[in-house]
Amino acid sequence: MAAGAAAGVTEGQTRVSGRYMRQLNVVGLTGQQAIARARVLVVGAGGLGSPAAIYLASAGVGTVGLIDDDVVEMSNLHRQPLHMTESVGEPKVESATAHLTALNPDVHVVTHRERLTADNARQILQGYDVVLDGADNFDTRYVISDACRDVGIPHVWAAVLTTGGQMSVFMPDGPTYRDLYPVAPNDVPTCAEAGVLGVVPGQLGVAQAAEALKLITGLGQPLVGQVGVYDMLTGMWEYVPLVGSGGAPQPETGSTSREESAQTRAAEVVPAEIPAGAFVLDVREESEFDSGHAPGARLLPLSTIMDNPEGSAHALALEVEHMPDPHVFVMCQAGVRSQYAIQMFHSQPSVQHVRLTNVIGGMYAWTGAGLPVVQEDAGN
């Protein structure tokens, strides 16, 4: 009789123990048992969902749900490691299931070959412990956010474009995706339009899987109440606080327009709505600014504002003191850091007379709208 069997351990359990030996040293037996019981739904088997699902399955998550109505295309393969060249033309959920099952046969993969909508979301989400949002459009993200709040499930969100991305964890009783984006930006290009380096969704998808494992095991502190902003070009993460509105749910995205909220309309614009000659304040870091910025934009990094809010507000007040009706359009890379900069300025008396408007989608939306971009010459 084998030693494992003599000790009352089945062959399968022995195999599992070996698989997770290094992980057990971190999460402990109780944590590994929690992982094995967990049910995680991954929305989208694409650039974010692929690395997330791979690492969830590797960790031994008991049930991994996959929802996607698309098929594998050749252009997917540089950023979607769930799928192989021979999978081109197959439904993504089938290709993903084959990969995950081969990686870890102890994981139960549940597939939903359909699009997540407001009509089916709550039914599909029932029974899952965590939802990972790998959606590639605003409508689906709002559907996930609303359904997770209603069903009472944590929502791990991320989004990427070109060489950067954002991530946060939304809890049913805390800030949600609608607090981050009350109105869907309408000028942000898709990855198909703007492009994306495959390593960027890889970074964000793995980070999403890590947040899910933290929620499941209680290890560490989930990224709740903050938005992590990743820049591949610098290798840096920045973290911007996010406060929930505590208000009632907004209408479904399909019926929401920017005209429905006068408050939102007054506080936010898309790049195409910025008048010629307007005062544009860029709160990105200097390296980001040099790589491309709006013509005539002034640079005041968020890091500087955070280090010295009073001094930064005073400097802004001096910049606009000649304007009879000071109006400043604040922008960053994607529209998150600019929101926080405005919040910080609102607490400073020296700029109370200044109208501060957030530029939805930031430079991503600016370039997506085909507006001119100035690049600094590093040699000068």
XYZ file of C-alpha atoms in Angstrom:
380
model
C 0.000 0.000 0.000
C 1.285 3.478 -0.899
C 2.227 5.790 1.929
C -0.462 8.305 0.973
C -3.170 5.665 0.955
C -1.928 4.254 4.258
C -2.379 7.691 5.806
C -5.970 7.842 4.558
C -5.208 10.286 1.728
C -6.505 9.551 -1.749
C -4.313 9.713 -4.832
C -6.170 12.817 -6.032
C -5.668 14.611 -2.737
C -1.969 13.715 -2.799
C -1.692 15.220 -6.288
C -3.504 18.371 -5.193
C -1.305 18.748 -2.122
C 1.808 18.655 -4.305
C 0.342 21.135 -6.747
C -0.330 23.753 -4.067
C 2.617 23.091 -1.767
C 4.279 26.482 -2.308
C 0.930 28.254 -2.082
C -0.024 26.520 1.162
C 2.962 28.161 2.809
C 1.270 31.507 2.153
C -2.477 30.925 2.514
C -2.440 27.946 4.883
C -4.739 24.946 4.757
C -7.801 27.001 5.685
C -7.066 29.452 2.893
C -6.558 26.678 0.358
C -9.829 25.080 1.389
C -11.562 28.430 0.905
C -10.045 28.687 -2.576
C -11.238 25.180 -3.402
C -14.794 26.066 -2.342
C -14.836 29.394 -4.175
C -16.865 30.148 -7.291
C -15.527 32.980 -9.447
C -17.186 34.293 -12.600
C -14.891 35.774 -15.248
C -16.739 38.050 -17.662
C -14.894 37.939 -20.969
C -12.351 35.319 -22.014
C -10.161 37.932 -23.668
C -7.172 40.081 -22.783
C -8.048 40.497 -19.093
C -10.048 37.321 -18.588
C -7.353 35.064 -20.035
C -4.555 35.748 -17.519
C -7.066 36.076 -14.686
C -8.667 32.689 -15.410
C -5.290 30.998 -15.837
C -4.092 32.113 -12.414
C -7.408 31.370 -10.719
C -7.327 27.841 -12.102
C -3.656 27.471 -11.159
C -4.501 28.519 -7.607
C -7.182 25.814 -7.403
C -10.363 27.903 -7.414
C -13.070 25.245 -7.250
C -15.364 26.677 -9.911
C -14.361 29.129 -12.622
C -17.259 30.496 -14.642
C -16.624 31.978 -18.078
C -19.087 34.114 -20.009
C -18.282 35.164 -23.572
C -20.219 34.970 -26.826
C -17.251 35.546 -29.127
C -14.984 33.243 -31.157
C -11.187 33.201 -31.224
C -9.589 35.407 -33.877
C -5.958 35.523 -34.941
C -5.696 39.131 -33.723
C -6.612 37.944 -30.192
C -3.589 35.717 -29.718
C -0.959 38.319 -28.800
C -2.825 39.202 -25.600
C -5.167 36.260 -24.839
C -3.028 33.308 -23.666
C -6.076 31.123 -23.006
C -6.263 30.477 -26.756
C -3.861 28.745 -29.149
C -3.372 29.203 -32.888
C -5.338 26.035 -33.586
C -8.245 27.517 -31.579
C -8.937 30.234 -34.165
C -12.605 30.034 -35.110
C -13.644 28.177 -31.942
C -15.958 29.713 -29.352
C -13.768 31.348 -26.743
C -15.470 29.582 -23.854
C -14.692 26.188 -25.422
C -11.076 27.063 -26.155
C -10.676 28.434 -22.631
C -12.250 25.372 -21.034
C -9.819 23.047 -22.821
C -6.851 25.123 -21.677
C -7.956 25.468 -18.052
C -8.894 21.810 -17.719
C -5.511 20.769 -19.084
C -3.821 23.169 -16.690
C -5.722 21.938 -13.623
C -8.219 19.078 -14.011
C -9.431 19.609 -10.436
C -11.076 22.921 -11.392
C -14.692 22.834 -12.554
C -15.217 25.184 -15.492
C -18.746 26.467 -16.117
C -19.354 28.134 -19.469
C -21.957 30.659 -20.541
C -21.729 31.225 -24.291
C -23.783 34.377 -24.361
C -23.472 38.097 -23.821
C -24.077 39.433 -20.316
C -27.059 41.792 -20.366
C -29.304 43.575 -17.908
C -31.876 40.825 -18.540
C -29.696 37.805 -17.690
C -26.961 39.212 -15.422
C -28.591 38.672 -12.037
C -29.553 35.098 -12.844
C -26.064 34.238 -14.094
C -24.316 35.888 -11.144
C -26.341 34.005 -8.553
C -24.174 31.484 -6.713
C -20.816 33.063 -7.529
C -18.642 34.557 -4.789
C -16.656 37.064 -6.854
C -17.039 38.538 -10.341
C -13.987 39.501 -12.399
C -14.843 42.111 -14.986
C -12.894 41.644 -18.196
C -15.472 43.394 -20.367
C -14.310 45.595 -23.217
C -17.180 48.096 -23.295
C -18.883 50.526 -20.924
C -22.390 49.082 -21.288
C -21.356 45.662 -19.977
C -19.336 47.184 -17.132
C -22.394 49.096 -15.926
C -24.487 45.905 -16.169
C -21.915 44.022 -14.074
C -21.691 46.811 -11.508
C -25.456 47.072 -11.058
C -25.983 43.311 -10.908
C -23.139 42.783 -8.418
C -24.603 45.473 -6.162
C -28.071 43.948 -6.364
C -26.905 40.363 -5.807
C -24.334 41.353 -3.166
C -21.129 40.165 -4.857
C -17.709 41.883 -4.991
C -16.836 43.228 -8.433
C -13.159 43.233 -9.474
C -12.866 45.627 -12.412
C -10.050 46.539 -14.765
C -9.712 48.279 -18.121
C -6.753 48.746 -20.454
C -5.787 50.771 -23.494
C -2.491 51.075 -25.380
C 0.174 51.044 -22.629
C -1.818 51.592 -19.438
C -4.786 50.532 -17.408
C -6.904 50.974 -14.300
C -8.242 48.621 -11.656
C -10.420 48.681 -8.554
C -12.548 46.448 -6.339
C -16.166 47.497 -5.891
C -18.129 46.160 -2.920
C -21.951 46.063 -2.762
C -21.995 48.588 0.094
C -19.139 50.759 -1.142
C -18.097 52.750 -4.182
C -19.197 51.142 -7.448
C -18.265 51.552 -11.078
C -20.986 54.189 -11.428
C -19.221 56.299 -8.798
C -16.084 56.178 -10.924
C -17.887 56.881 -14.207
C -21.363 58.332 -13.558
C -21.750 58.772 -17.320
C -20.125 56.602 -19.967
C -17.390 58.470 -21.867
C -18.316 58.499 -25.534
C -14.972 59.447 -27.072
C -12.699 56.719 -25.643
C -11.340 54.557 -28.477
C -11.519 50.781 -28.286
C -8.422 48.590 -28.180
C -9.133 47.723 -31.818
C -8.956 51.422 -32.685
C -6.110 52.584 -30.434
C -4.183 49.331 -30.012
C -2.801 47.621 -26.930
C 0.412 45.841 -25.967
C -0.421 42.320 -24.831
C 1.619 42.579 -21.644
C -0.639 45.371 -20.345
C -3.859 43.303 -20.003
C -1.580 40.537 -18.745
C -0.471 42.744 -15.851
C -3.994 43.902 -15.058
C -5.606 40.473 -15.432
C -3.126 38.853 -13.053
C -3.691 41.726 -10.612
C -7.452 41.063 -10.825
C -6.870 37.412 -9.992
C -4.798 38.489 -6.996
C -7.629 40.711 -5.755
C -10.076 37.807 -6.109
C -7.802 35.520 -4.095
C -7.499 38.189 -1.392
C -11.279 38.412 -1.180
C -11.601 34.623 -1.000
C -8.900 34.000 1.599
C -9.008 37.219 3.626
C -5.337 37.721 2.855
C -4.179 41.337 2.743
C -6.405 44.310 1.935
C -8.461 44.419 -1.279
C -8.234 47.509 -3.467
C -11.526 48.974 -2.227
C -12.087 52.733 -2.291
C -9.104 53.307 -4.572
C -8.372 53.107 -8.275
C -4.991 51.711 -9.234
C -3.633 53.407 -12.376
C -0.886 51.445 -14.158
C 1.573 52.899 -16.660
C 3.675 50.308 -18.468
C 6.024 52.961 -19.850
C 7.227 53.888 -16.377
C 6.410 50.625 -14.610
C 4.590 52.652 -11.962
C 1.249 52.257 -10.200
C -0.558 55.277 -8.807
C -3.533 55.057 -6.456
C -6.401 57.523 -6.522
C -9.065 57.527 -3.758
C -12.643 56.805 -4.816
C -15.607 57.794 -2.673
C -19.078 56.328 -3.146
C -21.998 58.621 -3.803
C -24.401 56.594 -1.682
C -27.117 57.578 -4.106
C -29.775 55.511 -5.819
C -28.853 53.344 -8.811
C -28.751 55.141 -12.136
C -30.833 54.008 -15.116
C -29.439 51.237 -17.312
C -26.703 52.534 -19.575
C -28.785 52.174 -22.697
C -31.237 54.803 -21.426
C -28.703 57.117 -19.800
C -27.673 60.251 -21.643
C -25.407 63.098 -20.619
C -28.395 65.436 -20.761
C -30.164 63.522 -17.973
C -27.904 64.928 -15.255
C -27.368 68.674 -15.172
C -24.848 68.278 -12.393
C -22.774 65.790 -14.357
C -23.055 67.885 -17.494
C -21.719 70.919 -15.651
C -18.765 69.018 -14.154
C -17.585 66.910 -17.109
C -17.012 67.275 -20.833
C -15.598 65.128 -23.601
C -12.514 66.520 -25.372
C -14.427 67.637 -28.465
C -16.516 69.973 -26.278
C -13.539 71.963 -24.972
C -13.652 75.410 -26.605
C -10.683 76.702 -28.567
C -8.204 78.586 -26.396
C -9.519 77.083 -23.154
C -7.263 76.690 -20.131
C -6.327 72.974 -19.978
C -4.572 71.686 -16.866
C -2.775 68.345 -17.276
C -2.248 66.518 -13.972
C -0.203 63.602 -15.306
C 3.470 63.163 -14.516
C 6.110 65.000 -16.548
C 7.162 61.914 -18.549
C 3.550 61.313 -19.590
C 3.097 64.972 -20.475
C 6.228 64.984 -22.625
C 5.068 61.917 -24.547
C 2.004 63.815 -25.764
C -0.333 66.524 -24.482
C -3.041 68.905 -25.612
C -1.744 72.057 -27.314
C -1.270 74.837 -24.796
C -1.902 72.600 -21.792
C -0.258 73.500 -18.481
C 1.366 70.755 -16.419
C 0.682 70.362 -12.685
C 1.190 66.705 -11.675
C -1.257 65.122 -9.255
C 1.709 64.033 -7.132
C 2.613 67.701 -6.673
C -0.981 68.606 -5.824
C -1.145 65.816 -3.251
C 2.180 66.854 -1.676
C 1.162 70.532 -1.443
C -2.559 71.148 -2.078
C -2.491 74.723 -0.799
C 0.561 75.736 -2.813
C -0.747 74.036 -5.946
C -4.101 75.778 -5.625
C -2.357 79.124 -5.133
C -0.258 78.512 -8.265
C -3.394 77.691 -10.256
C -5.120 80.829 -8.939
C -2.203 82.952 -10.164
C -2.392 81.298 -13.583
C -6.046 82.225 -14.066
C -6.179 85.570 -12.249
C -6.316 87.442 -15.559
C -9.450 85.570 -16.661
C -12.778 87.378 -15.949
C -14.543 84.000 -15.622
C -11.864 81.436 -14.737
C -12.708 78.038 -16.228
C -10.151 75.224 -16.089
C -10.477 71.915 -17.930
C -8.587 69.257 -15.946
C -7.321 66.149 -17.704
C -5.051 63.162 -17.160
C -4.533 59.939 -19.080
C -7.984 58.380 -18.588
C -10.040 60.792 -16.483
C -9.474 59.303 -13.013
C -6.579 61.299 -11.591
C -8.171 64.491 -12.897
C -11.314 63.750 -10.884
C -9.253 63.444 -7.721
C -7.299 66.626 -8.488
C -10.582 68.507 -8.756
C -11.728 67.091 -5.426
C -8.526 68.333 -3.788
C -8.853 71.797 -5.341
C -12.443 72.082 -4.133
C -11.150 72.120 -0.549
C -8.817 75.057 -1.183
C -10.212 78.608 -0.641
C -7.860 80.229 -3.176
C -9.576 78.496 -6.118
C -13.181 78.574 -4.956
C -13.936 81.092 -7.700
C -12.524 78.807 -10.419
C -14.798 76.510 -12.425
C -13.137 73.114 -12.651
C -14.356 70.681 -15.315
C -13.150 67.120 -15.709
C -12.222 65.886 -19.196
C -13.879 62.484 -19.580
C -11.506 59.826 -20.895
C -8.445 62.089 -20.649
C -5.728 61.754 -23.286
C -7.122 58.413 -24.391
C -10.310 60.180 -25.469
C -8.393 63.183 -26.787
C -6.301 61.101 -29.202
C -9.277 58.888 -30.012
C -11.171 61.963 -31.165
C -8.342 62.826 -33.558
C -7.463 66.076 -31.785
C -3.923 67.484 -32.180
C -1.210 66.316 -29.803
C 2.056 68.064 -28.937
C 5.124 65.959 -28.121
C 8.135 67.393 -26.354
C 11.508 66.873 -27.991
C 13.671 65.073 -25.449
C 16.781 66.356 -27.215
C 15.980 70.005 -26.637
